[in-house]
Amino acid sequence: MRITILFGGTNKERLVSVASAQALHRALPDADLWFWDVADTVHDVRSETLLNHSRPFEDEFKPGTRGVAFEAALDKATAEDRVLVLGLHGGRAENGELQAMCEMRGIPFTGSGSASSHLAFDKAAAKRFAALAGVKAPAGIALEDIEAALAEYGRLIAKPVKDGSSYGLIFVNAKQDLVAVRNAAKTEEYLIEPFVSGIEATCGVLEQSDGTILSLPPIEIVPGEGAFDYTAKYLLKSTQEICPGRFSPEITAAIMEQALRAHRALSCTGYSRTDFIVSAKGPIYLETNTLPGLTAASLYPKALKARGVEFADFLRDQIVLAEKRNRP
């Protein structure tokens, strides 16, 4: 078995993916490194190239450098008995397409399978399934009803149904914001909900190699500028991430229970992270991430540390699970 860290991807979350791969490689120094580029090809990468880079990763390759076509790289992974550690986020890497391609070839990979990845990536569908498991979720609002909903609720929030919610997040506070939502909805499907006031929280779920599934300590998020969007997540140093969160024991238990319910309702495997708003009525479900960030500064590794789980041990367990789950 050869361990290979696959990172990059063809979507706009490549920057976070590279940072995740750096953390993964520090924990798995003997792993091979494969970079998946926007041209849908895969490159072998040297350790020092990944760890020392300081610019868009595509720029690390000399002009004219050609990689291997992505499907050919997966065929190579099959032939060479590789297990893929996924340092990827969003797009085809998280919507189940990559997972299906691996499953058809019998390639072990970390994280959830194709069906659960596809379900979780669709925020509207994920919300329905989580609600079936007793997880509290906000009502959805049809685009044609948005003006009446604004009048009823006072504030709304809109986010792409099938993309990272850090991108394209629109806060609807006044009628002029409705134009932005309608324009955005012309190019991709949007999920519109009443704005829920409260504290941002997230909770990881971990499956261990012995099959035990448990919730990690919830994290409280205090955005630097009032909203946990892409800027607050990755650019603002003023955003605070407090782990364990400063919640009452009752709220902490409710967050952990609902994260576990969502994980199971969506048939996630390996690990996941579910986001909530803690309102006056308790935790309200936002979404579940099947490939949460694994950078040195990401939320999931912080929760692992708070639980007393070393990052390298977590990865070794995920590799064991991948082997058990995906070998034909």
Short mmCIF file of C-alpha atoms in Angstrom, two decimals:
data_model
loop_
_atom_site.label_atom_id
_atom_site.label_comp_id
_atom_site.label_asym_id
_atom_site.label_seq_id
_atom_site.Cartn_x
_atom_site.Cartn_y
_atom_site.Cartn_z
CA MET A 1 0.00 0.00 0.00
CA ARG A 2 1.31 3.45 -0.99
CA ILE A 3 -0.10 6.47 0.79
CA THR A 4 -0.74 9.41 -1.53
CA ILE A 5 -1.94 12.88 -0.54
CA LEU A 6 -4.18 14.26 -3.30
CA PHE A 7 -4.64 18.04 -3.23
CA GLY A 8 -5.44 21.01 -5.46
CA GLY A 9 -8.57 20.39 -7.50
CA THR A 10 -10.32 22.21 -10.31
CA ASN A 11 -12.43 24.62 -8.25
CA LYS A 12 -11.79 27.87 -6.38
CA GLU A 13 -10.95 26.25 -3.05
CA ARG A 14 -7.46 25.20 -4.21
CA LEU A 15 -5.74 27.69 -1.91
CA VAL A 16 -7.19 26.05 1.20
CA SER A 17 -6.44 22.64 -0.28
CA VAL A 18 -2.73 23.42 -0.60
CA ALA A 19 -2.62 24.53 3.05
CA SER A 20 -4.40 21.32 4.08
CA ALA A 21 -1.89 19.28 2.09
CA GLN A 22 1.00 20.97 3.89
CA ALA A 23 -0.44 19.94 7.26
CA LEU A 24 -1.18 16.42 6.00
CA HIS A 25 2.34 16.01 4.64
CA ARG A 26 3.95 17.15 7.88
CA ALA A 27 1.97 14.42 9.66
CA LEU A 28 2.61 11.85 6.89
CA PRO A 29 6.15 12.73 5.70
CA ASP A 30 6.61 9.52 3.73
CA ALA A 31 3.44 9.97 1.66
CA ASP A 32 3.59 10.68 -2.06
CA LEU A 33 2.16 14.01 -3.22
CA TRP A 34 -0.20 14.42 -6.18
CA PHE A 35 -1.40 17.85 -7.30
CA TRP A 36 -4.66 17.96 -9.28
CA ASP A 37 -4.61 21.11 -11.44
CA VAL A 38 -7.29 23.18 -13.16
CA ALA A 39 -6.51 21.48 -16.48
CA ASP A 40 -7.74 18.21 -14.89
CA THR A 41 -4.30 16.65 -14.83
CA VAL A 42 -2.22 15.29 -11.95
CA HIS A 43 1.42 16.09 -11.18
CA ASP A 44 3.89 14.33 -8.89
CA VAL A 45 5.15 16.93 -6.41
CA ARG A 46 8.34 17.02 -4.36
CA SER A 47 8.10 17.56 -0.62
CA GLU A 48 10.08 20.81 -0.61
CA THR A 49 7.94 22.20 -3.42
CA LEU A 50 4.80 21.80 -1.32
CA LEU A 51 6.23 22.86 2.02
CA ASN A 52 8.15 25.89 0.77
CA HIS A 53 5.83 27.34 -1.86
CA SER A 54 4.63 30.95 -1.50
CA ARG A 55 2.51 31.63 -4.61
CA PRO A 56 -0.38 30.05 -6.56
CA PHE A 57 0.61 26.41 -6.75
CA GLU A 58 0.22 26.15 -10.52
CA ASP A 59 3.11 28.63 -10.79
CA GLU A 60 5.43 26.05 -9.21
CA PHE A 61 5.47 24.10 -12.49
CA LYS A 62 7.63 25.22 -15.37
CA PRO A 63 5.82 26.33 -18.55
CA GLY A 64 5.07 23.32 -20.71
CA THR A 65 5.13 20.86 -17.82
CA ARG A 66 2.48 18.25 -18.50
CA GLY A 67 0.76 16.14 -15.92
CA VAL A 68 -1.09 12.86 -16.27
CA ALA A 69 -4.79 12.99 -17.19
CA PHE A 70 -6.86 12.68 -14.02
CA GLU A 71 -8.56 9.40 -14.88
CA ALA A 72 -5.20 7.92 -15.93
CA ALA A 73 -3.81 8.96 -12.53
CA LEU A 74 -6.65 7.09 -10.82
CA ASP A 75 -5.93 4.02 -12.94
CA LYS A 76 -2.31 4.32 -11.80
CA ALA A 77 -3.48 4.50 -8.19
CA THR A 78 -5.33 1.20 -8.70
CA ALA A 79 -2.35 -0.50 -10.32
CA GLU A 80 0.08 0.71 -7.67
CA ASP A 81 -2.12 -0.17 -4.67
CA ARG A 82 -2.40 3.43 -3.46
CA VAL A 83 -4.67 4.82 -0.78
CA LEU A 84 -5.63 8.45 -1.31
CA VAL A 85 -5.62 10.88 1.60
CA LEU A 86 -7.88 13.67 0.40
CA GLY A 87 -6.64 17.19 1.07
CA LEU A 88 -9.37 18.59 -1.16
CA HIS A 89 -12.37 20.87 -0.70
CA GLY A 90 -15.48 21.70 -2.71
CA GLY A 91 -16.48 21.05 -6.31
CA ARG A 92 -15.96 17.60 -7.81
CA ALA A 93 -13.78 16.65 -4.85
CA GLU A 94 -16.63 17.04 -2.39
CA ASN A 95 -19.81 16.47 -4.40
CA GLY A 96 -19.25 12.72 -4.75
CA GLU A 97 -17.81 12.60 -8.29
CA LEU A 98 -14.23 11.89 -7.22
CA GLN A 99 -15.45 9.37 -4.67
CA ALA A 100 -17.52 7.52 -7.29
CA MET A 101 -14.51 7.37 -9.63
CA CYS A 102 -12.43 5.87 -6.83
CA GLU A 103 -15.12 3.42 -5.76
CA MET A 104 -15.48 2.10 -9.32
CA ARG A 105 -11.74 1.35 -9.33
CA GLY A 106 -11.51 -0.04 -5.79
CA ILE A 107 -9.22 2.79 -4.65
CA PRO A 108 -9.31 3.40 -0.88
CA PHE A 109 -9.75 7.08 0.04
CA THR A 110 -10.32 9.00 3.25
CA GLY A 111 -13.63 10.61 4.12
CA SER A 112 -17.20 9.85 3.12
CA GLY A 113 -18.30 7.84 0.10
CA SER A 114 -19.91 9.09 -3.10
CA ALA A 115 -23.57 8.90 -2.03
CA SER A 116 -23.16 10.69 1.30
CA SER A 117 -20.77 13.25 -0.21
CA HIS A 118 -23.29 14.06 -2.93
CA LEU A 119 -26.12 14.35 -0.40
CA ALA A 120 -24.21 16.58 2.03
CA PHE A 121 -22.98 18.83 -0.79
CA ASP A 122 -26.59 19.73 -1.61
CA LYS A 123 -27.47 21.96 1.35
CA ALA A 124 -31.21 21.77 0.75
CA ALA A 125 -31.22 17.96 0.59
CA ALA A 126 -28.83 17.67 3.55
CA LYS A 127 -31.12 19.87 5.62
CA ARG A 128 -34.12 17.63 4.81
CA PHE A 129 -32.24 14.48 5.83
CA ALA A 130 -30.88 16.06 9.01
CA ALA A 131 -34.42 17.15 9.92
CA LEU A 132 -35.61 13.55 9.49
CA ALA A 133 -33.10 12.62 12.18
CA GLY A 134 -34.54 15.20 14.56
CA VAL A 135 -32.01 17.95 13.90
CA LYS A 136 -33.51 21.46 14.05
CA ALA A 137 -33.14 23.33 10.75
CA PRO A 138 -34.49 26.65 9.45
CA ALA A 139 -37.34 26.78 6.93
CA GLY A 140 -36.52 27.26 3.27
CA ILE A 141 -37.87 30.18 1.24
CA ALA A 142 -38.66 30.05 -2.48
CA LEU A 143 -37.03 32.73 -4.62
CA GLU A 144 -40.42 34.03 -5.76
CA ASP A 145 -41.44 34.51 -2.11
CA ILE A 146 -38.31 36.35 -1.04
CA GLU A 147 -39.86 39.81 -0.86
CA ALA A 148 -42.74 38.67 1.34
CA ALA A 149 -40.32 36.69 3.50
CA LEU A 150 -38.15 39.75 4.05
CA ALA A 151 -41.22 41.66 5.20
CA GLU A 152 -42.17 38.80 7.55
CA TYR A 153 -38.75 37.98 9.04
CA GLY A 154 -36.90 41.28 8.72
CA ARG A 155 -33.61 39.61 7.70
CA LEU A 156 -32.75 36.72 5.41
CA ILE A 157 -29.64 34.85 4.36
CA ALA A 158 -28.92 33.33 0.94
CA LYS A 159 -26.15 30.92 -0.02
CA PRO A 160 -25.32 28.67 -2.96
CA VAL A 161 -26.98 25.27 -2.61
CA LYS A 162 -24.00 23.38 -4.02
CA ASP A 163 -20.85 25.27 -3.10
CA GLY A 164 -18.93 26.25 -0.01
CA SER A 165 -21.16 28.69 1.88
CA SER A 166 -18.14 30.94 2.51
CA TYR A 167 -18.43 31.86 -1.16
CA GLY A 168 -21.47 33.69 -2.49
CA LEU A 169 -23.01 34.30 0.94
CA ILE A 170 -25.55 37.14 0.76
CA PHE A 171 -27.05 38.84 3.80
CA VAL A 172 -30.49 40.28 2.99
CA ASN A 173 -31.14 43.21 5.32
CA ALA A 174 -33.08 45.54 3.00
CA LYS A 175 -34.98 45.51 -0.30
CA GLN A 176 -31.92 46.51 -2.30
CA ASP A 177 -30.24 43.23 -1.24
CA LEU A 178 -32.99 41.29 -3.05
CA VAL A 179 -31.46 42.36 -6.36
CA ALA A 180 -28.16 40.70 -5.46
CA VAL A 181 -29.92 37.43 -4.60
CA ARG A 182 -31.99 37.41 -7.80
CA ASN A 183 -28.90 38.13 -9.91
CA ALA A 184 -26.87 35.41 -8.15
CA ALA A 185 -29.71 32.91 -8.58
CA LYS A 186 -29.55 33.37 -12.37
CA THR A 187 -26.26 31.49 -12.52
CA GLU A 188 -26.61 28.94 -9.70
CA GLU A 189 -29.23 27.56 -7.33
CA TYR A 190 -29.53 29.45 -4.05
CA LEU A 191 -30.84 28.38 -0.65
CA ILE A 192 -32.76 31.18 1.08
CA GLU A 193 -33.63 31.06 4.77
CA PRO A 194 -34.72 33.39 7.57
CA PHE A 195 -31.71 34.91 9.30
CA VAL A 196 -31.20 33.25 12.70
CA SER A 197 -29.54 35.36 15.37
CA GLY A 198 -27.16 33.61 17.69
CA ILE A 199 -23.65 32.30 18.21
CA GLU A 200 -21.85 30.52 15.38
CA ALA A 201 -20.73 27.01 16.31
CA THR A 202 -19.31 23.96 14.63
CA CYS A 203 -18.89 20.38 15.80
CA GLY A 204 -16.77 17.62 14.34
CA VAL A 205 -17.66 13.94 14.32
CA LEU A 206 -14.96 11.28 14.28
CA GLU A 207 -15.12 7.62 13.30
CA GLN A 208 -12.25 5.64 14.76
CA SER A 209 -10.63 2.54 13.26
CA ASP A 210 -12.53 0.27 15.69
CA GLY A 211 -15.84 1.63 14.35
CA THR A 212 -16.58 3.93 17.30
CA ILE A 213 -18.27 7.19 16.24
CA LEU A 214 -18.09 10.19 18.56
CA SER A 215 -18.59 13.94 18.57
CA LEU A 216 -15.63 16.25 19.20
CA PRO A 217 -15.81 19.31 21.48
CA PRO A 218 -17.91 22.07 19.84
CA ILE A 219 -16.13 25.23 18.72
CA GLU A 220 -17.51 28.71 19.29
CA ILE A 221 -16.81 31.18 16.48
CA VAL A 222 -16.70 34.92 16.98
CA PRO A 223 -16.36 36.54 13.52
CA GLY A 224 -14.06 39.53 13.28
CA GLU A 225 -16.59 41.59 11.33
CA GLY A 226 -19.88 40.04 12.32
CA ALA A 227 -20.23 37.32 9.65
CA PHE A 228 -18.31 34.05 9.22
CA ASP A 229 -17.82 34.33 5.46
CA TYR A 230 -14.68 33.64 3.40
CA THR A 231 -12.95 36.83 4.58
CA ALA A 232 -13.63 36.09 8.24
CA LYS A 233 -12.59 32.44 7.89
CA TYR A 234 -9.32 32.88 6.06
CA LEU A 235 -8.22 36.52 6.07
CA LEU A 236 -9.26 38.25 9.30
CA LYS A 237 -6.94 37.72 12.25
CA SER A 238 -9.61 39.21 14.52
CA THR A 239 -11.92 36.20 14.13
CA GLN A 240 -11.86 34.09 17.30
CA GLU A 241 -12.32 30.31 17.35
CA ILE A 242 -12.79 29.11 20.92
CA CYS A 243 -12.44 25.39 21.58
CA PRO A 244 -14.14 24.08 23.58
CA GLY A 245 -16.84 26.70 23.09
CA ARG A 246 -18.20 28.68 26.03
CA PHE A 247 -21.58 26.98 25.96
CA SER A 248 -23.59 25.66 28.88
CA PRO A 249 -23.31 21.90 29.47
CA GLU A 250 -26.85 21.50 28.10
CA ILE A 251 -26.11 23.39 24.88
CA THR A 252 -22.78 21.59 24.45
CA ALA A 253 -24.53 18.24 24.74
CA ALA A 254 -27.24 19.33 22.27
CA ILE A 255 -24.68 20.47 19.66
CA MET A 256 -22.73 17.22 19.97
CA GLU A 257 -25.88 15.11 19.73
CA GLN A 258 -27.20 16.97 16.68
CA ALA A 259 -23.82 16.79 14.90
CA LEU A 260 -23.81 13.02 15.45
CA ARG A 261 -27.39 12.74 14.20
CA ALA A 262 -26.56 14.72 11.06
CA HIS A 263 -23.46 12.58 10.42
CA ARG A 264 -25.53 9.42 10.63
CA ALA A 265 -28.53 10.78 8.71
CA LEU A 266 -26.26 11.68 5.79
CA SER A 267 -24.45 8.30 6.05
CA CYS A 268 -21.09 10.05 6.48
CA THR A 269 -18.02 7.96 7.18
CA GLY A 270 -14.59 8.74 8.58
CA TYR A 271 -15.14 12.29 9.72
CA SER A 272 -17.39 15.28 9.19
CA ARG A 273 -18.03 18.74 10.62
CA THR A 274 -21.48 20.26 11.06
CA ASP A 275 -22.14 23.98 11.44
CA PHE A 276 -24.85 25.50 13.65
CA ILE A 277 -26.25 28.78 14.89
CA VAL A 278 -26.92 28.57 18.62
CA SER A 279 -30.11 30.60 18.94
CA ALA A 280 -32.28 31.37 21.95
CA LYS A 281 -34.12 28.14 21.06
CA GLY A 282 -30.96 26.02 20.91
CA PRO A 283 -28.73 24.81 18.06
CA ILE A 284 -30.04 25.34 14.51
CA TYR A 285 -28.52 23.27 11.68
CA LEU A 286 -26.73 25.03 8.82
CA GLU A 287 -24.76 22.42 6.87
CA THR A 288 -22.47 19.39 7.07
CA ASN A 289 -18.98 19.31 5.55
CA THR A 290 -17.66 15.91 4.45
CA LEU A 291 -14.17 17.28 3.69
CA PRO A 292 -13.63 20.01 6.28
CA GLY A 293 -10.39 21.97 6.20
CA LEU A 294 -7.34 20.22 7.65
CA THR A 295 -4.90 23.12 7.60
CA ALA A 296 -2.79 23.89 10.67
CA ALA A 297 -5.30 26.64 11.52
CA SER A 298 -8.51 24.76 10.61
CA LEU A 299 -11.36 24.03 12.99
CA TYR A 300 -11.38 20.24 12.78
CA PRO A 301 -7.74 19.77 13.90
CA LYS A 302 -8.41 22.17 16.79
CA ALA A 303 -11.30 19.99 17.91
CA LEU A 304 -9.13 16.87 17.63
CA LYS A 305 -6.52 18.50 19.84
CA ALA A 306 -9.15 19.47 22.42
CA ARG A 307 -10.26 15.83 22.48
CA GLY A 308 -6.65 14.69 22.96
CA VAL A 309 -6.33 13.09 19.52
CA GLU A 310 -3.02 13.66 17.75
CA PHE A 311 -3.39 14.70 14.11
CA ALA A 312 -1.07 11.94 12.87
CA ASP A 313 -3.04 9.32 14.83
CA PHE A 314 -6.27 10.66 13.33
CA LEU A 315 -4.84 10.28 9.82
CA ARG A 316 -3.55 6.78 10.45
CA ASP A 317 -7.00 5.76 11.69
CA GLN A 318 -8.62 7.29 8.59
CA ILE A 319 -6.25 5.34 6.35
CA VAL A 320 -7.16 2.09 8.15
CA LEU A 321 -10.86 2.89 7.72
CA ALA A 322 -10.34 3.68 4.03
CA GLU A 323 -8.67 0.33 3.53
CA LYS A 324 -11.48 -1.54 5.29
CA ARG A 325 -14.25 0.32 3.48
CA ASN A 326 -13.04 0.57 -0.07
CA ARG A 327 -11.05 -2.53 -0.90
CA PRO A 328 -13.05 -4.83 -3.20
#
